[in-house]
């Protein structure tokens, strides 16, 4: 197989680039490789975990996206690279008699690596074995099904309830805690009649820094803290988790019993990137220059969570969907210029922070929006903030589905939500 532009990783950034480039250049020139068959916007995984978003309705098939946007889709995980020969190896799917697809080799002119991130456990004993992370759809589904099982057991035994400990008070941990509280009230209304949400689903959020949402303005942190407290979420800051086992979490001298533990305390680049012979930084991210080209390797670029891109001030671009989206647009322009034989872009990619919104269930959000003047930000909360939060998801859908289908899908989902329980019960 071969393609002029090969993009590995169809997530928040890679998929947008494949769709936009595919619409301009077509399936002969643009190829997307992903280890999964369907796409879901990663910032919505806490909703999948809580059961408020049905992954079977939300997931978008890569084959459909390829057909509609004009790129070629290759199913399978990238496992090796020969940068000298410009050759990517995609692993087989299945093995032996169960093999569905063999190992494949793809020749490229320009390669973009956009494979996202995975959990960083910082060497905490038991973290990898006894926690669930929200890295991918399977993880979020595993959390949801474990929760349903735990709720059923609690209902049958009529004792104890469920203890959920979330480690990490960043956006992922805070959003999951809030969503879970909202969902637990709905579970109580459907079938789990003995369940009293706040009494029986006990949620504890542990954060190592002095405040939750530490990178965001203090006003956002304190608003988030009071919203979590109103929802009976126990928040403990300034605490370091030292070990995790099957029965709970230890933080110094304090023990937190837990039926379910979520790790939302840190991310790193996928380990296989270190085996590709490309330059990486300490976190394992690919070392890229201001044009998002991997340093010293011709024809290889990286974007999103897996790329270490320093801005003019030397600060690394944060691992966020808005950065992945901006970088996808930057590379789109680079490749279109290359394709048309026009000169390269005048300046490097520079991250523009438009602010952060943190979701608190289906009706409210809190966050800050950045002004065009450096350092100026506006605090937003309530329903308006929620609508802005929802619009970010819609903007991603618009980039990959187009305006009309995004509008139709949004309307369909609005109607489905009003005719079915708020949470998925099976
Ligand atoms: C619960 C949650 C909430 C979040 N909320 C926000 C938010 O509100 N705002 C914000 O800006 N950011 C948020 N983020 C962060 C945001 O989701 C990420 O920064 C963003 O998704 C990164 O985009 P990406 O394109 O780099 O990677 P991803 O979106 O993670 O996509 C990576 C893709 O690569 C594929 N892949 C992985 N390995 C391979 C391989 N070997 N071969 C082929 N394909 C592979 C994966 O299947 C996936 O499709 C949140 C994250 C989580 C988990």
Short mmCIF file of C-alpha atoms and ligand atoms in Angstrom, two decimals:
data_model
loop_
_atom_site.label_atom_id
_atom_site.label_comp_id
_atom_site.label_asym_id
_atom_site.label_seq_id
_atom_site.Cartn_x
_atom_site.Cartn_y
_atom_site.Cartn_z
CA UNK A 1 0.00 0.00 0.00
CA UNK A 2 1.09 3.56 -0.47
CA UNK A 3 -0.23 7.08 -0.03
CA UNK A 4 1.11 10.59 -0.28
CA UNK A 5 -0.16 11.56 3.17
CA UNK A 6 -0.48 8.90 5.88
CA UNK A 7 -2.00 9.89 9.23
CA UNK A 8 -1.70 7.43 12.10
CA UNK A 9 -4.30 7.96 14.83
CA UNK A 10 -7.86 9.13 14.09
CA UNK A 11 -8.54 11.04 17.30
CA UNK A 12 -9.36 14.67 18.08
CA UNK A 13 -6.55 15.95 15.82
CA UNK A 14 -5.70 13.14 13.38
CA UNK A 15 -9.28 12.53 12.26
CA UNK A 16 -9.94 16.22 11.61
CA UNK A 17 -6.78 16.39 9.49
CA UNK A 18 -7.70 13.23 7.52
CA UNK A 19 -11.23 14.51 6.83
CA UNK A 20 -10.19 18.00 5.79
CA UNK A 21 -7.28 16.79 3.67
CA UNK A 22 -9.36 13.95 2.20
CA UNK A 23 -12.07 16.39 1.07
CA UNK A 24 -9.39 18.37 -0.84
CA UNK A 25 -7.15 15.60 -2.22
CA UNK A 26 -9.17 12.39 -2.23
CA UNK A 27 -8.60 8.74 -1.19
CA UNK A 28 -5.60 8.13 -3.47
CA UNK A 29 -3.59 10.76 -1.63
CA UNK A 30 -4.83 10.53 1.98
CA UNK A 31 -4.79 7.50 4.25
CA UNK A 32 -5.79 7.17 7.91
CA UNK A 33 -4.60 4.30 10.12
CA UNK A 34 -6.28 3.59 13.44
CA UNK A 35 -6.17 0.65 15.83
CA UNK A 36 -9.95 0.89 16.33
CA UNK A 37 -12.93 0.68 13.97
CA UNK A 38 -14.83 3.66 15.30
CA UNK A 39 -14.11 7.12 16.61
CA UNK A 40 -15.36 8.87 19.69
CA UNK A 41 -14.32 12.35 20.80
CA UNK A 42 -12.12 11.63 23.82
CA UNK A 43 -13.37 14.51 26.04
CA UNK A 44 -16.77 12.77 26.15
CA UNK A 45 -15.42 9.53 27.69
CA UNK A 46 -16.44 10.51 31.23
CA UNK A 47 -20.04 10.56 29.96
CA UNK A 48 -19.63 7.06 28.48
CA UNK A 49 -18.18 5.89 31.83
CA UNK A 50 -21.12 7.32 33.80
CA UNK A 51 -23.59 5.84 31.30
CA UNK A 52 -25.02 9.20 30.19
CA UNK A 53 -23.63 8.77 26.65
CA UNK A 54 -24.27 5.58 24.69
CA UNK A 55 -21.10 4.63 22.88
CA UNK A 56 -23.07 2.72 20.25
CA UNK A 57 -24.95 5.86 19.31
CA UNK A 58 -22.00 8.21 19.67
CA UNK A 59 -19.27 6.21 17.90
CA UNK A 60 -18.58 7.17 14.27
CA UNK A 61 -17.36 4.39 11.98
CA UNK A 62 -14.03 5.18 10.31
CA UNK A 63 -15.20 3.38 7.15
CA UNK A 64 -18.18 5.71 6.94
CA UNK A 65 -16.02 8.78 7.62
CA UNK A 66 -13.52 7.61 4.96
CA UNK A 67 -16.28 7.13 2.38
CA UNK A 68 -17.88 10.50 3.09
CA UNK A 69 -14.70 12.57 3.38
CA UNK A 70 -12.59 10.97 0.68
CA UNK A 71 -9.73 9.23 2.48
CA UNK A 72 -8.64 5.60 2.69
CA UNK A 73 -8.98 3.87 6.06
CA UNK A 74 -6.59 1.16 7.26
CA UNK A 75 -7.60 -0.78 10.37
CA UNK A 76 -4.80 -1.86 12.71
CA UNK A 77 -2.19 -0.53 15.14
CA UNK A 78 1.03 0.99 13.83
CA UNK A 79 3.86 -1.03 15.30
CA UNK A 80 7.05 -0.09 13.45
CA UNK A 81 8.60 2.57 11.25
CA UNK A 82 11.45 2.59 8.78
CA UNK A 83 11.92 6.34 8.37
CA UNK A 84 14.77 5.84 5.84
CA UNK A 85 12.53 3.81 3.50
CA UNK A 86 9.45 5.87 4.48
CA UNK A 87 7.60 2.71 5.46
CA UNK A 88 5.04 2.19 8.27
CA UNK A 89 4.22 -1.30 9.53
CA UNK A 90 0.67 -1.95 10.68
CA UNK A 91 0.23 -5.06 12.83
CA UNK A 92 -2.04 -7.97 11.89
CA UNK A 93 -5.54 -8.15 13.37
CA UNK A 94 -6.04 -11.49 15.10
CA UNK A 95 -3.65 -14.45 14.93
CA UNK A 96 -3.52 -18.01 13.63
CA UNK A 97 -6.81 -19.22 12.21
CA UNK A 98 -8.52 -16.23 13.77
CA UNK A 99 -6.47 -13.76 11.76
CA UNK A 100 -8.70 -11.21 10.03
CA UNK A 101 -6.05 -8.95 8.50
CA UNK A 102 -2.33 -9.68 7.92
CA UNK A 103 0.57 -7.39 8.78
CA UNK A 104 0.69 -4.56 6.26
CA UNK A 105 3.34 -2.10 5.04
CA UNK A 106 2.46 1.42 3.92
CA UNK A 107 4.79 3.63 1.93
CA UNK A 108 4.33 7.36 2.52
CA UNK A 109 5.63 10.70 1.33
CA UNK A 110 4.54 12.54 4.48
CA UNK A 111 3.63 10.80 7.74
CA UNK A 112 1.71 12.32 10.65
CA UNK A 113 1.77 10.51 13.99
CA UNK A 114 -1.26 11.45 16.13
CA UNK A 115 -1.67 8.49 18.48
CA UNK A 116 -2.69 10.42 21.62
CA UNK A 117 -1.67 9.48 25.14
CA UNK A 118 -1.98 6.82 27.79
CA UNK A 119 -1.90 6.77 31.61
CA UNK A 120 1.19 7.73 33.54
CA UNK A 121 1.13 5.88 36.87
CA UNK A 122 4.33 7.54 38.15
CA UNK A 123 5.43 4.21 39.62
CA UNK A 124 2.61 4.09 42.22
CA UNK A 125 2.40 0.41 43.30
CA UNK A 126 -0.84 -1.28 42.21
CA UNK A 127 -2.00 1.62 40.04
CA UNK A 128 -1.76 -0.25 36.72
CA UNK A 129 -3.43 -3.41 38.11
CA UNK A 130 -6.22 -1.95 40.23
CA UNK A 131 -7.41 1.21 38.49
CA UNK A 132 -9.44 2.07 35.41
CA UNK A 133 -8.39 5.03 33.25
CA UNK A 134 -10.37 6.92 30.66
CA UNK A 135 -7.93 6.48 27.79
CA UNK A 136 -10.25 4.81 25.32
CA UNK A 137 -13.84 3.72 24.74
CA UNK A 138 -13.15 0.21 26.09
CA UNK A 139 -11.93 1.68 29.42
CA UNK A 140 -15.00 3.89 29.78
CA UNK A 141 -17.31 0.96 28.93
CA UNK A 142 -15.45 -1.26 31.43
CA UNK A 143 -16.04 1.38 34.12
CA UNK A 144 -19.74 1.63 33.26
CA UNK A 145 -20.30 -2.13 33.30
CA UNK A 146 -18.37 -2.54 36.58
CA UNK A 147 -20.49 0.23 38.08
CA UNK A 148 -23.71 -1.48 36.98
CA UNK A 149 -22.48 -4.77 38.48
CA UNK A 150 -21.56 -3.06 41.75
CA UNK A 151 -24.92 -1.29 41.94
CA UNK A 152 -26.71 -4.60 41.35
CA UNK A 153 -24.70 -6.32 44.08
CA UNK A 154 -25.35 -3.44 46.47
CA UNK A 155 -29.08 -3.61 45.65
CA UNK A 156 -29.27 -7.40 46.15
CA UNK A 157 -27.27 -7.44 49.36
CA UNK A 158 -28.96 -4.24 50.55
CA UNK A 159 -25.80 -3.20 52.33
CA UNK A 160 -22.70 -1.17 51.89
CA UNK A 161 -23.29 0.66 48.61
CA UNK A 162 -20.42 1.49 46.28
CA UNK A 163 -17.21 3.38 47.02
CA UNK A 164 -15.62 5.09 44.02
CA UNK A 165 -12.24 6.79 44.45
CA UNK A 166 -11.03 9.04 41.64
CA UNK A 167 -7.34 9.90 41.72
CA UNK A 168 -6.57 13.22 40.04
CA UNK A 169 -8.48 16.48 40.38
CA UNK A 170 -7.86 17.73 36.85
CA UNK A 171 -10.65 18.19 34.31
CA UNK A 172 -11.05 14.43 33.70
CA UNK A 173 -11.42 13.54 37.40
CA UNK A 174 -13.69 16.48 38.23
CA UNK A 175 -15.96 15.89 35.21
CA UNK A 176 -16.24 12.18 35.98
CA UNK A 177 -17.12 12.83 39.65
CA UNK A 178 -19.89 15.26 38.69
CA UNK A 179 -21.26 13.09 35.90
CA UNK A 180 -21.26 10.05 38.14
CA UNK A 181 -23.19 11.83 40.85
CA UNK A 182 -25.81 12.95 38.34
CA UNK A 183 -26.01 9.44 36.85
CA UNK A 184 -26.29 7.76 40.27
CA UNK A 185 -29.51 9.68 40.90
CA UNK A 186 -30.95 8.32 37.64
CA UNK A 187 -29.82 4.75 38.37
CA UNK A 188 -31.67 5.05 41.69
CA UNK A 189 -34.87 5.92 39.81
CA UNK A 190 -34.62 2.92 37.45
CA UNK A 191 -34.62 -0.49 39.10
CA UNK A 192 -32.18 0.22 41.91
CA UNK A 193 -34.99 1.08 44.31
CA UNK A 194 -33.05 0.58 47.52
CA UNK A 195 -30.33 2.92 46.29
CA UNK A 196 -30.07 6.37 47.77
CA UNK A 197 -27.65 8.10 45.45
CA UNK A 198 -25.69 10.26 47.89
CA UNK A 199 -25.71 7.69 50.70
CA UNK A 200 -24.92 4.60 48.63
CA UNK A 201 -22.70 5.86 45.81
CA UNK A 202 -19.85 7.48 47.72
CA UNK A 203 -17.46 9.41 45.51
CA UNK A 204 -14.06 10.60 46.73
CA UNK A 205 -11.74 12.75 44.63
CA UNK A 206 -8.05 12.80 45.63
CA UNK A 207 -5.73 15.54 44.35
CA UNK A 208 -2.01 16.00 45.02
CA UNK A 209 -1.97 19.79 44.49
CA UNK A 210 -3.37 22.31 47.01
CA UNK A 211 -6.46 22.81 44.79
CA UNK A 212 -8.41 20.95 42.13
CA UNK A 213 -8.11 22.14 38.50
CA UNK A 214 -4.75 23.60 39.51
CA UNK A 215 -3.75 24.91 36.03
CA UNK A 216 -7.00 26.95 35.75
CA UNK A 217 -7.74 30.31 37.47
CA UNK A 218 -8.45 30.08 41.21
CA UNK A 219 -12.03 31.29 40.72
CA UNK A 220 -12.76 28.28 38.49
CA UNK A 221 -11.23 25.90 41.07
CA UNK A 222 -13.31 27.27 43.94
CA UNK A 223 -16.53 27.27 41.87
CA UNK A 224 -15.82 23.65 40.88
CA UNK A 225 -15.10 22.71 44.49
CA UNK A 226 -18.37 24.13 45.74
CA UNK A 227 -20.31 22.42 42.91
CA UNK A 228 -18.72 19.09 43.84
CA UNK A 229 -19.50 19.62 47.53
CA UNK A 230 -23.13 20.45 46.70
CA UNK A 231 -23.20 17.09 44.93
CA UNK A 232 -21.83 15.28 48.00
CA UNK A 233 -18.47 14.47 46.43
CA UNK A 234 -15.69 14.27 49.03
CA UNK A 235 -12.68 16.25 47.79
CA UNK A 236 -9.28 15.79 49.43
CA UNK A 237 -6.44 18.01 48.18
CA UNK A 238 -2.72 18.06 49.07
CA UNK A 239 -2.65 14.30 49.26
CA UNK A 240 -0.26 11.84 47.61
CA UNK A 241 -1.45 8.34 46.78
CA UNK A 242 1.25 5.88 47.82
CA UNK A 243 -0.31 2.50 46.95
CA UNK A 244 -3.44 0.92 45.49
CA UNK A 245 -4.75 -2.60 46.01
CA UNK A 246 -7.93 -4.54 45.29
CA UNK A 247 -9.66 -3.13 48.39
CA UNK A 248 -8.74 0.53 48.20
CA UNK A 249 -6.25 3.38 48.08
CA UNK A 250 -3.54 4.31 50.55
CA UNK A 251 -2.33 7.90 50.80
CA UNK A 252 0.35 8.12 53.48
CA UNK A 253 -1.37 7.15 56.75
CA UNK A 254 -4.88 7.43 55.34
CA UNK A 255 -6.83 4.57 53.84
CA UNK A 256 -9.71 5.02 51.36
CA UNK A 257 -11.71 1.79 50.89
CA UNK A 258 -12.85 1.45 47.28
CA UNK A 259 -14.80 -0.92 45.07
CA UNK A 260 -13.69 1.03 42.00
CA UNK A 261 -10.66 3.26 41.53
CA UNK A 262 -10.18 5.61 38.59
CA UNK A 263 -6.73 6.86 37.62
CA UNK A 264 -6.95 10.39 36.20
CA UNK A 265 -3.69 11.69 37.64
CA UNK A 266 -1.45 11.93 34.63
CA UNK A 267 -0.74 10.99 31.04
CA UNK A 268 2.29 10.10 28.95
CA UNK A 269 2.91 9.20 25.32
CA UNK A 270 2.29 5.57 24.27
CA UNK A 271 5.41 3.46 24.98
CA UNK A 272 5.74 2.11 21.42
CA UNK A 273 6.80 5.57 20.21
CA UNK A 274 10.17 5.02 21.90
CA UNK A 275 10.79 1.98 19.68
CA UNK A 276 10.42 3.83 16.37
CA UNK A 277 13.90 5.35 16.29
CA UNK A 278 12.50 8.89 16.44
CA UNK A 279 13.67 11.55 18.93
CA UNK A 280 11.54 11.65 22.09
CA UNK A 281 11.51 13.83 25.21
CA UNK A 282 11.36 12.64 28.84
CA UNK A 283 7.59 12.11 28.80
CA UNK A 284 8.01 9.85 25.73
CA UNK A 285 6.41 12.42 23.40
CA UNK A 286 7.93 12.90 19.95
CA UNK A 287 10.25 15.89 19.81
CA UNK A 288 8.90 18.24 17.13
CA UNK A 289 9.97 21.69 15.93
CA UNK A 290 7.70 24.70 15.44
CA UNK A 291 6.41 23.34 12.13
CA UNK A 292 5.39 20.07 13.92
CA UNK A 293 8.08 18.17 11.98
CA UNK A 294 9.83 15.48 14.06
CA UNK A 295 13.33 16.86 14.60
CA UNK A 296 15.94 15.55 12.20
CA UNK A 297 13.67 13.04 10.41
CA UNK A 298 12.50 13.98 6.92
CA UNK A 299 8.81 13.53 6.12
CA UNK A 300 7.59 12.73 9.65
CA UNK A 301 5.32 15.03 11.66
CA UNK A 302 3.48 14.64 14.98
CA UNK A 303 0.51 16.40 16.53
CA UNK A 304 -1.70 16.33 19.62
CA UNK A 305 -0.97 14.61 22.93
CA UNK A 306 1.93 12.55 21.54
CA UNK A 307 3.91 15.61 20.30
CA UNK A 308 6.21 17.74 22.45
CA UNK A 309 5.95 21.13 20.77
CA UNK A 310 7.57 24.10 22.49
CA UNK A 311 6.11 27.56 21.89
CA UNK A 312 8.20 30.73 21.45
CA UNK A 313 8.29 31.06 25.28
CA UNK A 314 9.75 27.54 25.59
CA UNK A 315 6.57 26.17 27.22
CA UNK A 316 5.24 22.88 25.84
CA UNK A 317 1.79 22.93 24.22
CA UNK A 318 -0.65 21.33 26.72
CA UNK A 319 -2.24 17.94 25.88
CA UNK A 320 -5.71 19.20 25.00
CA UNK A 321 -8.27 18.72 22.29
CA UNK A 322 -8.10 22.38 21.31
CA UNK A 323 -4.32 22.06 20.72
CA UNK A 324 -4.80 18.90 18.62
CA UNK A 325 -7.48 20.73 16.58
CA UNK A 326 -5.26 23.78 15.99
CA UNK A 327 -2.27 21.62 15.05
CA UNK A 328 -4.41 19.65 12.59
CA UNK A 329 -5.35 22.92 10.89
CA UNK A 330 -1.72 24.03 10.84
CA UNK A 331 -0.60 20.81 9.13
CA UNK A 332 -3.54 20.99 6.71
CA UNK A 333 -2.21 24.33 5.48
CA UNK A 334 1.37 22.97 5.32
CA UNK A 335 0.33 19.96 3.22
CA UNK A 336 -1.97 21.91 0.90
CA UNK A 337 0.88 24.32 0.19
CA UNK A 338 3.26 21.41 -0.46
CA UNK A 339 0.71 19.79 -2.77
CA UNK A 340 0.20 22.97 -4.79
CA UNK A 341 3.94 23.72 -4.90
CA UNK A 342 3.48 26.93 -2.91
CA UNK A 343 6.08 28.26 -0.41
CA UNK A 344 5.83 26.97 3.20
CA UNK A 345 3.91 28.85 5.89
CA UNK A 346 5.69 31.97 7.12
CA UNK A 347 5.53 31.24 10.84
CA UNK A 348 5.62 28.25 13.19
CA UNK A 349 2.61 26.77 14.96
CA UNK A 350 1.78 28.81 18.08
CA UNK A 351 -0.74 27.47 20.61
CA UNK A 352 -3.66 29.82 21.20
CA UNK A 353 -5.42 29.19 24.52
CA UNK A 354 -9.13 30.03 24.18
CA UNK A 355 -9.81 28.99 27.78
CA UNK A 356 -11.14 25.88 29.48
CA UNK A 357 -14.59 24.61 30.25
CA UNK A 358 -15.28 21.84 32.75
CA UNK A 359 -18.55 19.95 32.51
CA UNK A 360 -20.75 19.33 35.58
CA UNK A 361 -23.35 16.91 34.30
CA UNK A 362 -25.95 17.60 31.65
CA UNK A 363 -27.01 21.11 32.65
CA UNK A 364 -24.08 23.12 33.93
CA UNK A 365 -20.38 23.80 33.30
CA UNK A 366 -17.77 26.13 34.71
CA UNK A 367 -14.63 27.62 33.20
CA UNK A 368 -12.73 30.57 31.90
CA UNK A 369 -12.50 32.08 28.45
CA UNK A 370 -9.31 33.80 27.37
CA UNK A 371 -9.40 37.27 25.88
CA UNK A 372 -7.21 38.35 22.99
CA UNK A 373 -5.12 40.42 25.44
CA UNK A 374 -2.53 38.26 27.18
CA UNK A 375 -3.54 37.21 30.70
CA UNK A 376 -7.14 38.47 30.43
CA UNK A 377 -9.80 35.86 31.15
CA UNK A 378 -13.54 35.73 31.85
CA UNK A 379 -15.19 33.43 34.32
CA UNK A 380 -18.24 31.60 32.92
CA UNK A 381 -20.59 29.17 34.57
CA UNK A 382 -24.10 27.72 34.51
CA UNK A 383 -26.19 26.92 31.45
CA UNK A 384 -24.34 29.36 29.16
CA UNK A 385 -21.05 27.63 29.98
CA UNK A 386 -22.73 24.26 29.39
CA UNK A 387 -23.91 25.39 25.93
CA UNK A 388 -20.36 26.54 25.12
CA UNK A 389 -19.03 23.17 26.28
CA UNK A 390 -21.52 21.31 24.08
CA UNK A 391 -20.60 23.51 21.13
CA UNK A 392 -16.96 22.31 21.33
CA UNK A 393 -18.14 18.74 20.76
CA UNK A 394 -20.39 19.90 17.93
CA UNK A 395 -17.52 21.81 16.31
CA UNK A 396 -15.50 18.58 16.22
CA UNK A 397 -18.46 16.76 14.65
CA UNK A 398 -18.85 19.56 12.15
CA UNK A 399 -15.19 19.19 11.12
CA UNK A 400 -15.62 15.46 10.41
CA UNK A 401 -19.31 15.19 9.39
CA UNK A 402 -20.15 18.58 7.89
CA UNK A 403 -22.75 21.09 9.08
CA UNK A 404 -25.99 19.45 7.92
CA UNK A 405 -25.25 15.98 9.30
CA UNK A 406 -23.99 17.45 12.57
CA UNK A 407 -27.27 19.35 12.96
CA UNK A 408 -29.39 16.28 12.09
CA UNK A 409 -27.39 14.07 14.46
CA UNK A 410 -27.59 16.64 17.27
CA UNK A 411 -31.36 16.84 16.85
CA UNK A 412 -31.69 13.03 16.74
CA UNK A 413 -29.65 12.66 19.93
CA UNK A 414 -31.64 15.40 21.64
CA UNK A 415 -34.85 13.51 20.84
CA UNK A 416 -33.43 10.12 21.88
CA UNK A 417 -32.32 11.59 25.21
CA UNK A 418 -35.86 12.80 25.81
CA UNK A 419 -37.43 9.45 25.02
CA UNK A 420 -35.05 7.11 26.90
CA UNK A 421 -33.59 7.08 30.43
CA UNK A 422 -30.71 9.55 30.93
CA UNK A 423 -28.36 6.65 31.62
CA UNK A 424 -27.70 3.45 29.68
CA UNK A 425 -29.01 0.58 31.82
CA UNK A 426 -27.76 -2.47 29.89
C1 LIG B 1 -12.43 12.43 30.08
C2 LIG B 1 -11.60 13.43 29.32
C3 LIG B 1 -12.02 14.74 29.22
C4 LIG B 1 -11.26 15.68 28.50
N1 LIG B 1 -11.74 16.95 28.40
C5 LIG B 1 -11.08 17.84 27.62
C6 LIG B 1 -11.61 19.15 27.43
O1 LIG B 1 -12.66 19.50 27.98
N2 LIG B 1 -10.92 20.01 26.63
C7 LIG B 1 -9.74 19.65 26.01
O2 LIG B 1 -9.17 20.48 25.29
N3 LIG B 1 -9.22 18.42 26.16
C8 LIG B 1 -9.85 17.50 26.96
N4 LIG B 1 -9.33 16.24 27.12
C9 LIG B 1 -8.04 15.90 26.47
C10 LIG B 1 -8.28 15.55 25.00
O3 LIG B 1 -9.21 14.51 24.90
C11 LIG B 1 -6.97 15.14 24.33
O4 LIG B 1 -6.01 16.14 24.54
C12 LIG B 1 -7.18 14.95 22.83
O5 LIG B 1 -8.13 13.93 22.57
C13 LIG B 1 -5.86 14.59 22.15
O6 LIG B 1 -6.11 14.40 20.79
P1 LIG B 1 -5.14 13.49 19.92
O7 LIG B 1 -5.61 13.62 18.50
O8 LIG B 1 -3.72 13.80 20.22
O9 LIG B 1 -5.35 12.00 20.46
P2 LIG B 1 -6.67 11.16 20.73
O10 LIG B 1 -7.89 11.97 20.59
O11 LIG B 1 -6.45 10.45 22.01
O12 LIG B 1 -6.65 10.08 19.54
C14 LIG B 1 -5.61 9.14 19.40
C15 LIG B 1 -6.02 8.14 18.33
O13 LIG B 1 -4.91 7.31 18.02
C16 LIG B 1 -5.33 5.96 17.91
N5 LIG B 1 -4.17 5.12 18.19
C17 LIG B 1 -3.51 4.96 19.35
N6 LIG B 1 -2.45 4.14 19.19
C18 LIG B 1 -2.43 3.80 17.88
C19 LIG B 1 -1.56 2.97 17.08
N7 LIG B 1 -0.49 2.35 17.58
N8 LIG B 1 -1.85 2.82 15.78
C20 LIG B 1 -2.94 3.43 15.24
N9 LIG B 1 -3.78 4.23 15.94
C21 LIG B 1 -3.52 4.41 17.25
C22 LIG B 1 -6.46 5.85 18.94
O14 LIG B 1 -7.33 4.76 18.65
C23 LIG B 1 -7.15 7.20 18.78
O15 LIG B 1 -8.15 7.14 17.79
C24 LIG B 1 -10.04 15.29 27.87
C25 LIG B 1 -9.61 13.95 27.97
C26 LIG B 1 -10.37 13.03 28.69
C27 LIG B 1 -9.88 11.59 28.80
#
